[in-house]
Amino acid sequence: MNQPFLKVEGLKKVFPSPGGAQDVTVFENIHFGFEKGEFVCIIGHSGCGKSTILNVLAGLDEATDGNVFMDGREVKGPSLDRGVVFQSHALMPWLTVIENVAFAVSSRWHDWSKAQVREHCMKYIELVGLGHAADKKPHQLSGGMKQRVGIARAFAIEPKMLLMDEPFGALDALTRGVIQDELVKICAATHQTVFMITHDVDEAILLADKIVLMSNGPYAKIAEIVENPLPKPRVRQEIHHDPHFYAVRNHLVDFLVSRSKLIAQGELPDDYDPLHPPVVRPVAEALKLAA
Amino acid sequence: MKASLSLRASIVSALILIVFLGAWQLATLPPSGGGTVYADPEYAAMMGGAAVQASGMPTPGVVGQTILSQLAHPFYDNGPNDKGIGIQLAWSLARVLSGFLLAALVAIPLGFVIGMSPLMFKALNPYIQIMKPISPLAWMPLALYTIKDASLSSIFVIFICSIWPMMINTAHGVASVKKDWLNVARTLEVNAFRTAMQVVLPAAAPTILTGMRISMGIAWLVIVAAEMLVGGTGIGYFVWNEWNNLNLSNVIFAIFMIGAVGMALDMVFGALAKLVSYQE
Ligand SMILES: Nc1ncnc2c1ncn2[C@@H]1O[C@H](COP(=O)(O)OP(=O)(O)OP(=O)(O)O)[C@@H](O)[C@H]1O
Ligand SMILES: [Mg+2]
């Protein structure tokens, strides 16, 4: 059987409480997968366990049960194959922008010369539009610029998969838009596989090929997997003119507003199978009839 | 406004100095009535009366002369009881620096281990807590008995008093390194040694340096007392020796020098701290 590039099997996470009596099962029986080159977003309410899943994929956290496979190999511990963009940018404040990226690059390619490392770093720093700030310290940068350095650092090690935990959560709408555009460009150029957490429905529609919907916790489930009907390339200023845009958007908002809670209360379709969460492709009613 | 603030501060400082010197001058003026009158006759007897100047205390002018003549020949050496201030300070500094460096060699690696491992922290904490409040001079008899060398014993005393602030601060700095930075290193598969040197050390460096600065301050306080106790050489011995000679103006000069050197040491560590500090 053909295995997907990334495969999550029966993932479960229990956080033990000190007494043991009130152990919290954040989620269990989580199954999903996606292919190389896909951009996947995961959406769900606060506390449902998105960050926990991402940390397990990164190898930074261990699941209580279940396995993750990437490219046919089991994920056990962190690896250079998976780059992580942290929500709080996690730049080292005593290093300049280029030194921060170089720290990652020289970890990936131990035998590179200084000039090689520098050239490679500059390529990615310029990719995120920060060529002029390469020798600045993080505290001299704005929040958006710091986050872009974090993205450059993660891209620079050319990982097989990129993991991003609400990378733009702390940014204002304008900056966020600019970086989203950059991300779209970089991903189109590099065919990077990305797994990203977001709270922003529009961001998910712009960036994602697949959107994984998680119901509320505890015992959170993968409610369904939404395929984005909007064709690539998607442009931020234009996607809302796409005939399917509001169909997807309404579907996602409906889920967040009401269905995520109902599912947590047990209102699942009769044929729900956690091994194969339903895949839906919301399209505009008019076009559905025509087709 | 900033320049004018420091200007005004300098003026106030100068005024304080003038008032202080004036009060000193007034207090130490020889009484016009002639012979010395001591409040306590026993004290007068002990001091041998005539050996002390009119008021006992030298005037600022006398101390000023002492300072100038001492600083003019800081390195003269007329035998064990009469050496220049430069030589005495060099001895004290050498002892402080060797005790301090030895302490750093032990305290910083150990602090790393304690900071990284909650187990080691819990295991070593009781010892640290009981050792920390012991006055370093209390170790002196044990040191003299086991080491049998006065100079090495004072180095040991410096070692034992410098070690705690450095160790505790290192442990604290290492333990509070942001988890995010460690996670960055983990996702990059950076080995433990490189993580320690390139992530933990620079992250904790400001805290470690604060510990070193505190240790150095304590070491400089303690060396004076230690040298008074064991004698031979050093600024502490100098003070005690001049007290025995009843040369108070040399004692005051030595006090002044202890303050100046202590301030210089603190400034060195202040500059080092600035070098490794970072802004988040
Ligand atoms: N170390 C921990 N100990 C106990 N419970 C934890 C721990 N970490 C997370 N949890 C719990 O696990 C649940 C999922 O946490 P997680 O951070 O994965 O949520 P999330 O979906 O990322 O939320 P958000 O959108 O707010 O970031 C939460 O209910 C949280 O309280
Ligand atoms: Mg989260």
Coordinates of C-alpha atoms and ligand atoms in Angstrom, one line a residue:
Chain A
M1 CA 0.0 0.0 0.0
N2 CA 1.2 3.5 -0.8
Q3 CA 2.1 5.3 2.5
P4 CA 1.5 9.1 2.7
F5 CA 4.6 11.3 3.3
L6 CA 3.5 12.1 6.8
K7 CA 1.4 9.6 8.7
V8 CA -0.1 10.1 12.2
E9 CA -1.4 6.9 13.7
G10 CA -3.6 6.6 16.8
L11 CA -2.0 9.5 18.5
K12 CA -3.0 10.0 22.2
K13 CA -1.8 12.5 24.8
V14 CA -2.6 12.3 28.5
F15 CA -1.2 14.9 30.8
P16 CA -0.9 13.4 34.3
S17 CA -2.2 15.4 37.2
P18 CA -0.2 15.3 40.4
G19 CA -2.7 13.1 42.2
G20 CA -3.3 10.9 39.2
A21 CA -7.0 11.1 39.7
Q22 CA -7.6 13.9 37.2
D23 CA -5.4 12.9 34.3
V24 CA -6.4 14.8 31.3
T25 CA -6.7 13.0 28.0
V26 CA -6.2 15.9 25.6
F27 CA -6.9 13.8 22.5
E28 CA -6.8 10.2 21.5
N29 CA -7.2 8.1 18.3
I30 CA -5.9 10.9 16.1
H31 CA -5.2 9.7 12.5
F32 CA -4.3 11.7 9.5
G33 CA -1.7 12.0 6.8
F34 CA -0.6 14.3 4.0
E35 CA 1.7 14.3 1.0
K36 CA 5.0 15.9 0.2
G37 CA 4.7 19.5 -1.0
E38 CA 1.3 20.0 0.7
F39 CA 0.6 22.9 2.9
V40 CA -1.6 21.8 5.8
C41 CA -3.2 24.0 8.4
I42 CA -4.8 22.8 11.6
I43 CA -7.7 24.7 13.1
G44 CA -9.4 24.2 16.4
H45 CA -10.3 26.0 19.6
S46 CA -7.8 27.0 22.2
G47 CA -6.7 24.1 24.3
C48 CA -7.8 21.3 22.0
G49 CA -4.2 20.1 21.6
K50 CA -2.9 21.6 18.4
S51 CA 0.4 22.7 19.9
T52 CA 0.8 19.3 21.5
I53 CA 0.3 17.6 18.1
L54 CA 2.8 19.9 16.5
N55 CA 5.4 19.3 19.2
V56 CA 5.0 15.6 18.8
L57 CA 5.5 15.9 15.1
A58 CA 8.6 18.0 15.8
G59 CA 9.8 15.4 18.2
L60 CA 10.0 17.9 21.0
D61 CA 7.2 16.2 23.0
E62 CA 6.3 12.5 23.3
A63 CA 2.8 11.1 22.7
T64 CA 1.3 8.9 25.3
D65 CA 0.4 6.4 22.6
G66 CA 0.5 6.2 18.8
N67 CA 3.1 6.8 16.2
V68 CA 4.2 9.4 13.7
F69 CA 6.0 8.4 10.5
M70 CA 7.6 10.8 8.1
D71 CA 9.0 9.6 4.8
G72 CA 8.6 6.0 5.9
R73 CA 10.6 6.5 9.1
E74 CA 9.3 6.8 12.6
V75 CA 9.6 10.2 14.3
K76 CA 11.5 9.8 17.5
G77 CA 13.0 13.0 18.9
P78 CA 13.8 16.2 17.1
S79 CA 15.6 16.1 13.7
L80 CA 17.0 18.4 11.1
D81 CA 14.5 16.9 8.8
R82 CA 11.8 19.0 10.5
G83 CA 12.2 22.7 10.8
V84 CA 10.2 24.5 13.5
V85 CA 9.1 28.1 13.5
F86 CA 8.3 29.0 17.1
Q87 CA 5.4 31.3 18.0
S88 CA 7.7 33.5 20.1
H89 CA 10.3 33.6 17.3
A90 CA 12.9 32.1 19.7
L91 CA 15.8 34.1 18.3
M92 CA 18.9 34.2 20.4
P93 CA 19.2 37.8 21.4
W94 CA 23.0 37.8 21.8
L95 CA 23.4 36.9 18.1
T96 CA 22.7 39.0 15.0
V97 CA 20.2 38.1 12.4
I98 CA 22.8 36.4 10.2
E99 CA 24.4 34.7 13.2
N100 CA 21.0 33.3 14.3
V101 CA 20.5 31.8 10.8
A102 CA 24.1 30.7 10.6
F103 CA 23.7 28.8 13.9
A104 CA 21.1 26.7 12.2
V105 CA 23.0 26.4 8.9
S106 CA 26.2 25.3 10.4
S107 CA 24.3 22.7 12.5
R108 CA 23.0 21.3 9.3
W109 CA 26.2 21.3 7.3
H110 CA 29.1 20.9 9.7
D111 CA 31.8 20.9 7.0
W112 CA 30.8 24.2 5.3
S113 CA 33.3 27.0 5.2
K114 CA 32.4 30.4 6.8
A115 CA 31.9 31.9 3.3
Q116 CA 29.6 29.1 2.2
V117 CA 27.5 29.4 5.4
R118 CA 27.3 33.2 5.0
E119 CA 26.2 33.0 1.4
H120 CA 23.6 30.4 2.1
C121 CA 22.3 32.5 5.1
M122 CA 22.1 35.7 3.0
K123 CA 20.1 33.9 0.4
Y124 CA 17.3 33.1 2.9
I125 CA 17.6 36.4 4.7
E126 CA 17.0 38.1 1.4
L127 CA 14.2 35.8 0.7
V128 CA 12.3 37.2 3.6
G129 CA 13.3 40.7 2.7
L130 CA 15.7 41.4 5.5
G131 CA 19.0 41.7 3.6
H132 CA 19.5 45.2 5.0
A133 CA 19.1 44.0 8.6
A134 CA 21.4 41.0 8.5
D135 CA 23.8 42.5 11.0
K136 CA 21.2 43.8 13.4
K137 CA 20.4 42.2 16.8
P138 CA 16.9 40.9 17.3
H139 CA 16.0 43.7 19.8
Q140 CA 16.5 46.2 17.0
L141 CA 13.9 44.5 14.9
S142 CA 10.1 44.8 14.9
G143 CA 8.0 41.8 15.9
G144 CA 7.2 41.1 12.2
M145 CA 10.9 41.2 11.3
K146 CA 11.8 38.9 14.1
Q147 CA 9.2 36.4 13.0
R148 CA 10.6 36.6 9.4
V149 CA 14.1 35.8 10.8
G150 CA 12.6 32.7 12.5
I151 CA 11.1 31.7 9.2
A152 CA 14.4 32.3 7.3
R153 CA 16.2 30.2 9.9
A154 CA 13.7 27.3 9.5
F155 CA 13.7 27.4 5.7
A156 CA 17.5 27.7 5.6
I157 CA 18.1 24.2 6.8
E158 CA 16.0 23.0 3.9
P159 CA 14.0 20.6 6.1
K160 CA 11.7 17.9 4.6
M161 CA 8.8 19.4 6.6
L162 CA 8.3 22.8 8.2
L163 CA 6.3 23.1 11.4
M164 CA 4.8 26.4 12.4
D165 CA 2.9 27.1 15.6
E166 CA 0.8 30.2 15.0
P167 CA 3.7 32.0 13.5
F168 CA 1.8 35.2 12.9
G169 CA -0.4 35.1 16.0
A170 CA 1.4 38.1 17.6
L171 CA 1.5 40.3 14.5
D172 CA -0.8 43.1 13.4
A173 CA -3.0 42.5 10.4
L174 CA -0.9 44.5 8.0
T175 CA 2.4 42.9 8.8
R176 CA 0.7 39.5 8.9
G177 CA -0.5 40.1 5.3
V178 CA 2.9 41.0 4.1
I179 CA 4.5 37.9 5.6
Q180 CA 1.7 35.7 4.4
D181 CA 2.4 36.9 0.8
E182 CA 6.1 36.1 1.3
L183 CA 5.3 32.7 2.6
V184 CA 3.1 32.0 -0.4
K185 CA 6.0 33.0 -2.7
I186 CA 8.7 31.0 -0.9
C187 CA 6.5 27.9 -0.7
A188 CA 5.7 28.1 -4.4
A189 CA 9.4 28.4 -5.2
T190 CA 10.6 25.6 -2.9
H191 CA 7.6 23.2 -2.8
Q192 CA 8.1 23.1 0.9
T193 CA 5.9 20.7 2.9
V194 CA 4.3 22.7 5.7
F195 CA 2.2 21.9 8.8
M196 CA 0.9 25.0 10.4
I197 CA -1.4 25.9 13.3
T198 CA -3.6 29.0 12.9
H199 CA -6.6 30.6 14.4
D200 CA -7.2 32.7 11.4
V201 CA -9.7 31.2 8.9
D202 CA -8.6 33.5 6.0
E203 CA -5.0 32.7 6.6
A204 CA -5.8 29.0 6.3
I205 CA -7.7 29.5 3.1
L206 CA -4.9 31.6 1.6
L207 CA -2.1 29.2 2.5
A208 CA -3.4 25.7 3.0
D209 CA -4.1 22.9 0.5
K210 CA -5.7 20.9 3.3
I211 CA -7.2 22.1 6.5
V212 CA -7.5 19.7 9.4
L213 CA -10.4 20.6 11.8
M214 CA -10.1 19.6 15.4
S215 CA -13.0 19.4 17.8
N216 CA -12.9 20.8 21.3
G217 CA -11.0 19.0 24.0
P218 CA -10.7 17.1 26.1
Y219 CA -10.9 13.9 24.0
A220 CA -10.5 16.1 21.0
K221 CA -11.0 14.5 17.6
I222 CA -10.1 15.1 14.0
A223 CA -13.6 16.2 12.9
E224 CA -12.9 16.3 9.2
I225 CA -10.3 17.2 6.7
V226 CA -11.2 20.1 4.4
E227 CA -9.7 20.2 0.9
N228 CA -9.2 23.8 -0.3
P229 CA -11.2 24.2 -3.5
L230 CA -9.4 27.4 -4.5
P231 CA -6.8 26.8 -7.1
K232 CA -3.2 27.9 -6.8
P233 CA -1.7 30.4 -7.1
R234 CA -3.8 32.1 -4.4
V235 CA -3.4 35.8 -4.1
R236 CA -4.5 37.5 -0.8
Q237 CA -6.0 40.5 -2.5
E238 CA -8.1 38.4 -4.9
I239 CA -9.1 35.1 -3.2
H240 CA -12.3 36.6 -1.9
H241 CA -13.5 37.0 -5.5
D242 CA -13.2 33.3 -6.1
P243 CA -16.7 31.7 -6.4
H244 CA -15.8 29.0 -3.8
F245 CA -14.2 31.4 -1.3
Y246 CA -17.3 32.0 0.8
A247 CA -18.3 28.3 0.7
V248 CA -15.0 27.3 2.3
R249 CA -15.0 30.2 4.6
N250 CA -18.6 29.6 5.9
H251 CA -17.8 26.0 6.3
L252 CA -14.8 26.7 8.5
V253 CA -16.5 29.4 10.5
D254 CA -19.6 27.2 11.0
F255 CA -17.3 24.5 12.3
L256 CA -15.5 26.9 14.8
V257 CA -18.7 28.5 15.9
S258 CA -20.9 25.5 16.5
R259 CA -19.9 22.1 15.2
S260 CA -16.6 21.9 17.1
K261 CA -18.6 22.0 20.3
L262 CA -21.4 19.7 19.2
I263 CA -18.9 17.1 18.1
A264 CA -17.2 17.4 21.5
Q265 CA -20.6 16.6 23.0
G266 CA -20.8 13.4 20.9
E267 CA -22.8 14.5 17.9
L268 CA -20.8 12.7 15.3
P269 CA -22.1 11.3 12.0
D270 CA -23.1 7.6 12.3
D271 CA -20.4 6.5 9.9
Y272 CA -17.6 8.5 11.6
D273 CA -14.4 6.5 11.6
P274 CA -11.5 8.0 13.4
L275 CA -9.1 6.0 11.2
H276 CA -10.5 7.8 8.2
P277 CA -11.8 11.2 9.1
P278 CA -14.3 12.5 6.5
V279 CA -12.7 14.5 3.7
V280 CA -14.9 17.4 2.4
R281 CA -14.5 19.9 -0.4
P282 CA -16.8 22.8 0.2
V283 CA -17.8 24.4 -3.2
A284 CA -20.3 27.1 -4.1
E285 CA -23.9 25.7 -4.4
A286 CA -24.4 27.3 -7.8
L287 CA -21.3 25.7 -9.2
K288 CA -22.1 22.3 -7.6
L289 CA -25.5 22.2 -9.5
A290 CA -23.9 23.2 -12.7
A291 CA -21.3 20.4 -12.4
Chain B
M1 CA 19.3 68.2 30.4
K2 CA 21.5 65.2 30.9
A3 CA 24.7 67.1 30.9
S4 CA 23.4 69.6 33.3
L5 CA 22.3 66.9 35.6
S6 CA 25.7 65.3 35.8
L7 CA 27.2 68.8 36.2
R8 CA 24.9 69.5 39.1
A9 CA 25.7 66.1 40.6
S10 CA 29.5 66.9 40.4
I11 CA 28.9 70.2 42.1
V12 CA 27.0 68.5 45.0
S13 CA 29.8 65.8 45.2
A14 CA 32.4 68.4 45.4
L15 CA 30.4 70.3 48.1
I16 CA 30.1 67.1 50.2
L17 CA 33.9 66.6 49.9
I18 CA 34.6 70.1 51.1
V19 CA 32.2 69.8 54.0
F20 CA 33.7 66.5 54.9
L21 CA 37.3 67.7 54.8
G22 CA 36.3 70.9 56.7
A23 CA 34.7 68.9 59.4
W24 CA 37.6 66.6 59.6
Q25 CA 40.0 69.6 59.8
L26 CA 38.0 71.2 62.6
A27 CA 37.7 67.9 64.5
T28 CA 41.4 67.3 64.4
L29 CA 42.7 70.8 65.1
P30 CA 45.2 70.6 67.9
P31 CA 43.5 72.0 71.1
S32 CA 44.8 75.5 71.9
G33 CA 44.9 74.7 75.6
G34 CA 48.0 72.6 75.3
G35 CA 48.2 69.1 77.0
T36 CA 46.1 66.2 75.8
V37 CA 43.0 65.3 77.8
Y38 CA 41.7 61.8 77.4
A39 CA 38.2 61.0 78.5
D40 CA 39.4 57.6 79.6
P41 CA 42.6 57.6 81.7
E42 CA 43.2 53.9 81.1
Y43 CA 43.1 54.4 77.4
A44 CA 45.5 57.3 77.8
A45 CA 47.8 55.1 79.7
M46 CA 47.6 52.3 77.1
M47 CA 48.3 54.8 74.3
G48 CA 51.4 55.9 76.1
G49 CA 50.2 59.5 76.0
A50 CA 53.1 61.2 74.3
A51 CA 53.2 58.8 71.4
V52 CA 50.0 60.1 70.1
Q53 CA 49.7 63.5 68.4
A54 CA 47.7 66.2 70.0
S55 CA 44.3 65.0 69.1
G56 CA 45.3 61.4 68.1
M57 CA 43.8 61.8 64.7
P58 CA 45.9 63.2 61.8
T59 CA 44.5 66.3 60.0
P60 CA 43.6 66.1 56.3
G61 CA 46.7 67.9 55.5
V62 CA 48.9 65.3 57.2
V63 CA 47.0 62.5 55.4
G64 CA 47.4 64.3 52.1
Q65 CA 51.1 64.4 52.6
T66 CA 51.2 60.7 53.5
I67 CA 49.2 59.9 50.4
L68 CA 51.6 61.9 48.2
S69 CA 54.7 60.5 49.6
Q70 CA 53.4 56.9 49.6
L71 CA 52.2 57.2 46.0
A72 CA 55.5 58.7 45.0
H73 CA 57.4 55.5 45.9
P74 CA 54.8 52.7 45.8
F75 CA 57.3 49.8 45.4
Y76 CA 60.1 50.5 47.9
D77 CA 61.1 47.6 50.0
N78 CA 62.9 48.2 53.3
G79 CA 62.6 44.7 54.8
P80 CA 59.5 42.7 56.1
N81 CA 57.9 45.5 58.0
D82 CA 58.3 48.4 55.6
K83 CA 57.2 47.8 52.1
G84 CA 55.6 50.2 49.6
I85 CA 51.8 50.2 49.2
G86 CA 52.2 48.9 45.6
I87 CA 53.9 45.7 46.8
Q88 CA 51.4 45.1 49.6
L89 CA 48.4 45.6 47.2
A90 CA 50.1 43.3 44.6
W91 CA 50.3 40.6 47.3
S92 CA 46.6 41.0 48.2
L93 CA 45.5 41.2 44.6
A94 CA 47.6 38.0 43.7
R95 CA 45.9 36.1 46.6
V96 CA 42.4 37.4 45.7
L97 CA 42.9 36.6 42.0
S98 CA 44.2 33.1 42.6
G99 CA 41.6 32.2 45.1
F100 CA 38.9 33.7 42.9
L101 CA 40.1 31.9 39.7
L102 CA 40.2 28.6 41.5
A103 CA 36.7 29.2 42.8
A104 CA 35.5 30.1 39.3
L105 CA 37.1 26.9 37.9
V106 CA 35.1 24.9 40.4
A107 CA 31.9 27.0 40.8
I108 CA 31.0 27.6 37.2
P109 CA 31.1 24.0 36.0
L110 CA 29.4 22.8 39.1
G111 CA 26.8 25.5 38.8
F112 CA 26.2 24.3 35.3
V113 CA 25.5 20.8 36.5
I114 CA 23.3 22.0 39.3
G115 CA 21.4 24.3 36.9
M116 CA 20.9 21.6 34.3
S117 CA 19.9 18.8 36.7
P118 CA 17.1 19.2 39.1
L119 CA 18.4 16.0 40.8
M120 CA 21.8 17.5 41.5
F121 CA 20.2 20.7 42.6
K122 CA 18.1 19.0 45.2
A123 CA 21.1 16.8 46.3
L124 CA 23.6 19.6 46.7
N125 CA 21.2 22.3 47.9
P126 CA 21.5 21.4 51.7
Y127 CA 25.3 21.6 51.5
I128 CA 25.2 24.9 49.7
Q129 CA 22.7 26.3 52.2
I130 CA 24.8 25.4 55.2
M131 CA 28.2 26.4 53.7
K132 CA 27.0 29.7 52.4
P133 CA 26.4 31.5 55.7
I134 CA 29.8 30.4 57.2
S135 CA 32.1 33.4 57.7
P136 CA 35.1 32.5 55.5
L137 CA 37.4 33.5 58.3
A138 CA 36.0 30.6 60.4
W139 CA 37.8 28.3 58.0
M140 CA 41.2 29.9 58.8
P141 CA 42.3 27.6 61.7
L142 CA 41.4 24.5 59.7
A143 CA 43.2 25.9 56.6
L144 CA 46.3 26.8 58.6
Y145 CA 46.3 23.4 60.3
T146 CA 46.0 21.4 57.0
I147 CA 47.8 23.7 54.5
K148 CA 50.4 24.9 57.0
D149 CA 51.1 28.0 54.9
A150 CA 49.8 31.4 55.7
S151 CA 49.6 32.7 52.2
L152 CA 48.0 29.6 50.8
S153 CA 45.5 29.6 53.7
S154 CA 44.4 33.1 52.8
I155 CA 44.0 32.0 49.2
F156 CA 41.9 29.1 50.5
V157 CA 39.7 31.5 52.5
I158 CA 39.2 33.6 49.3
F159 CA 38.4 30.5 47.4
I160 CA 35.8 29.3 49.9
C161 CA 34.1 32.7 50.1
S162 CA 34.0 33.4 46.3
I163 CA 32.6 30.0 45.4
W164 CA 29.0 30.4 46.6
P165 CA 27.7 33.4 44.8
M166 CA 29.3 32.2 41.6
M167 CA 27.9 28.7 41.9
I168 CA 24.4 29.9 42.9
N169 CA 24.2 32.5 40.2
T170 CA 25.5 30.1 37.5
A171 CA 23.0 27.5 38.6
H172 CA 20.2 30.0 38.5
G173 CA 21.3 31.5 35.2
V174 CA 21.6 28.0 33.6
A175 CA 18.2 26.8 35.0
S176 CA 16.4 29.9 33.7
V177 CA 17.6 29.7 30.1
K178 CA 14.5 30.0 27.9
K179 CA 13.1 26.7 26.9
D180 CA 12.6 28.0 23.4
W181 CA 16.3 28.5 22.8
L182 CA 17.0 24.9 24.0
N183 CA 14.2 23.7 21.7
V184 CA 15.8 25.5 18.8
A185 CA 19.1 23.7 19.5
R186 CA 17.2 20.4 19.9
T187 CA 15.5 20.7 16.6
L188 CA 18.8 21.4 15.0
E189 CA 20.3 18.3 16.5
V190 CA 23.0 20.3 18.2
N191 CA 25.0 18.1 20.6
A192 CA 25.1 18.7 24.3
F193 CA 28.5 20.3 24.4
R194 CA 27.8 22.8 21.6
T195 CA 24.4 23.6 23.2
A196 CA 26.2 24.3 26.5
M197 CA 28.8 26.5 25.0
Q198 CA 26.8 28.3 22.3
V199 CA 23.3 28.5 23.8
V200 CA 23.3 28.0 27.6
L201 CA 26.6 29.9 28.3
P202 CA 25.8 33.1 26.4
A203 CA 22.2 33.0 27.7
A204 CA 23.4 32.6 31.3
A205 CA 26.5 34.8 31.0
P206 CA 25.0 38.0 32.4
T207 CA 23.8 36.1 35.5
I208 CA 27.1 34.3 35.9
L209 CA 28.9 37.6 35.7
T210 CA 26.8 39.1 38.3
G211 CA 27.7 36.2 40.6
M212 CA 31.4 36.8 39.8
R213 CA 31.1 40.4 40.6
I214 CA 29.5 39.7 43.9
S215 CA 32.2 37.1 44.7
M216 CA 34.9 39.5 43.8
G217 CA 33.4 42.1 46.1
I218 CA 33.3 39.7 49.0
A219 CA 36.8 38.4 48.3
W220 CA 38.2 41.9 48.5
L221 CA 36.4 42.5 51.8
V222 CA 37.7 39.2 53.2
I223 CA 41.3 39.5 52.1
V224 CA 41.9 42.5 54.4
A225 CA 40.7 40.6 57.4
A226 CA 42.5 37.4 56.4
E227 CA 45.8 39.2 56.0
M228 CA 45.3 41.0 59.4
L229 CA 45.0 37.5 60.8
V230 CA 47.9 35.7 59.2
G231 CA 50.2 38.7 58.7
G232 CA 53.4 38.8 56.6
T233 CA 52.4 40.7 53.5
G234 CA 49.4 42.3 51.9
I235 CA 47.2 45.3 52.4
G236 CA 45.5 43.8 55.4
Y237 CA 48.8 43.2 57.1
F238 CA 49.9 46.8 56.2
V239 CA 46.9 48.2 58.0
W240 CA 47.5 46.1 61.1
N241 CA 51.2 46.9 61.0
E242 CA 50.6 50.6 60.8
W243 CA 48.1 50.4 63.6
N244 CA 50.8 48.7 65.7
N245 CA 53.1 51.6 64.7
L246 CA 50.3 54.0 65.7
N247 CA 50.7 55.6 62.3
L248 CA 47.1 56.5 61.8
S249 CA 47.7 58.6 58.7
N250 CA 49.1 55.4 57.0
V251 CA 46.1 53.5 58.2
I252 CA 43.8 56.1 56.6
F253 CA 45.9 56.0 53.5
A254 CA 45.5 52.2 53.3
I255 CA 41.7 52.5 53.9
F256 CA 41.6 54.9 51.0
M257 CA 43.6 52.5 48.8
I258 CA 41.4 49.5 49.7
G259 CA 38.4 51.5 48.6
A260 CA 40.0 52.6 45.3
V261 CA 41.2 49.1 44.4
G262 CA 37.9 47.6 45.3
M263 CA 36.1 50.1 43.1
A264 CA 38.5 49.4 40.2
L265 CA 37.9 45.7 40.5
D266 CA 34.1 46.3 40.5
M267 CA 34.4 48.5 37.5
V268 CA 36.4 45.8 35.6
F269 CA 33.5 43.3 36.3
G270 CA 31.0 46.0 35.4
A271 CA 32.7 46.3 32.0
L272 CA 32.8 42.6 31.5
A273 CA 29.1 42.3 32.4
K274 CA 28.3 44.9 29.8
L275 CA 30.3 42.9 27.2
V276 CA 28.2 39.8 27.7
S277 CA 24.8 41.4 28.3
Y278 CA 22.1 41.3 25.8
Q279 CA 18.8 42.9 25.3
E280 CA 15.7 40.9 24.6
Ligands
LIG1 N1 2.5 20.4 30.5 C1 1.2 20.3 30.6 N2 0.6 19.8 31.7 C2 -0.7 19.6 31.8 N3 -1.6 19.9 30.8 C3 -1.1 20.5 29.7 C4 0.3 20.7 29.5 N4 0.5 21.3 28.3 C5 -0.7 21.4 27.8 N5 -1.7 20.9 28.6 C6 -3.1 20.9 28.3 O1 -3.3 20.3 27.1 C7 -4.3 20.9 26.4 C8 -3.8 21.2 25.0 O2 -2.8 22.1 25.0 P1 -2.2 22.7 23.7 O3 -1.2 23.7 24.1 O4 -1.8 21.7 22.8 O5 -3.5 23.5 23.1 P2 -3.6 24.3 21.7 O6 -4.7 23.7 20.9 O7 -2.3 24.6 21.1 O8 -4.2 25.7 22.3 P3 -3.9 27.2 21.8 O9 -4.7 27.3 20.6 O10 -4.4 28.0 22.9 O11 -2.4 27.3 21.6 C9 -4.7 22.1 27.1 O12 -6.0 21.9 27.7 C10 -3.7 22.3 28.2 O13 -4.3 22.7 29.4
MG2 MG -1.0 26.3 21.0

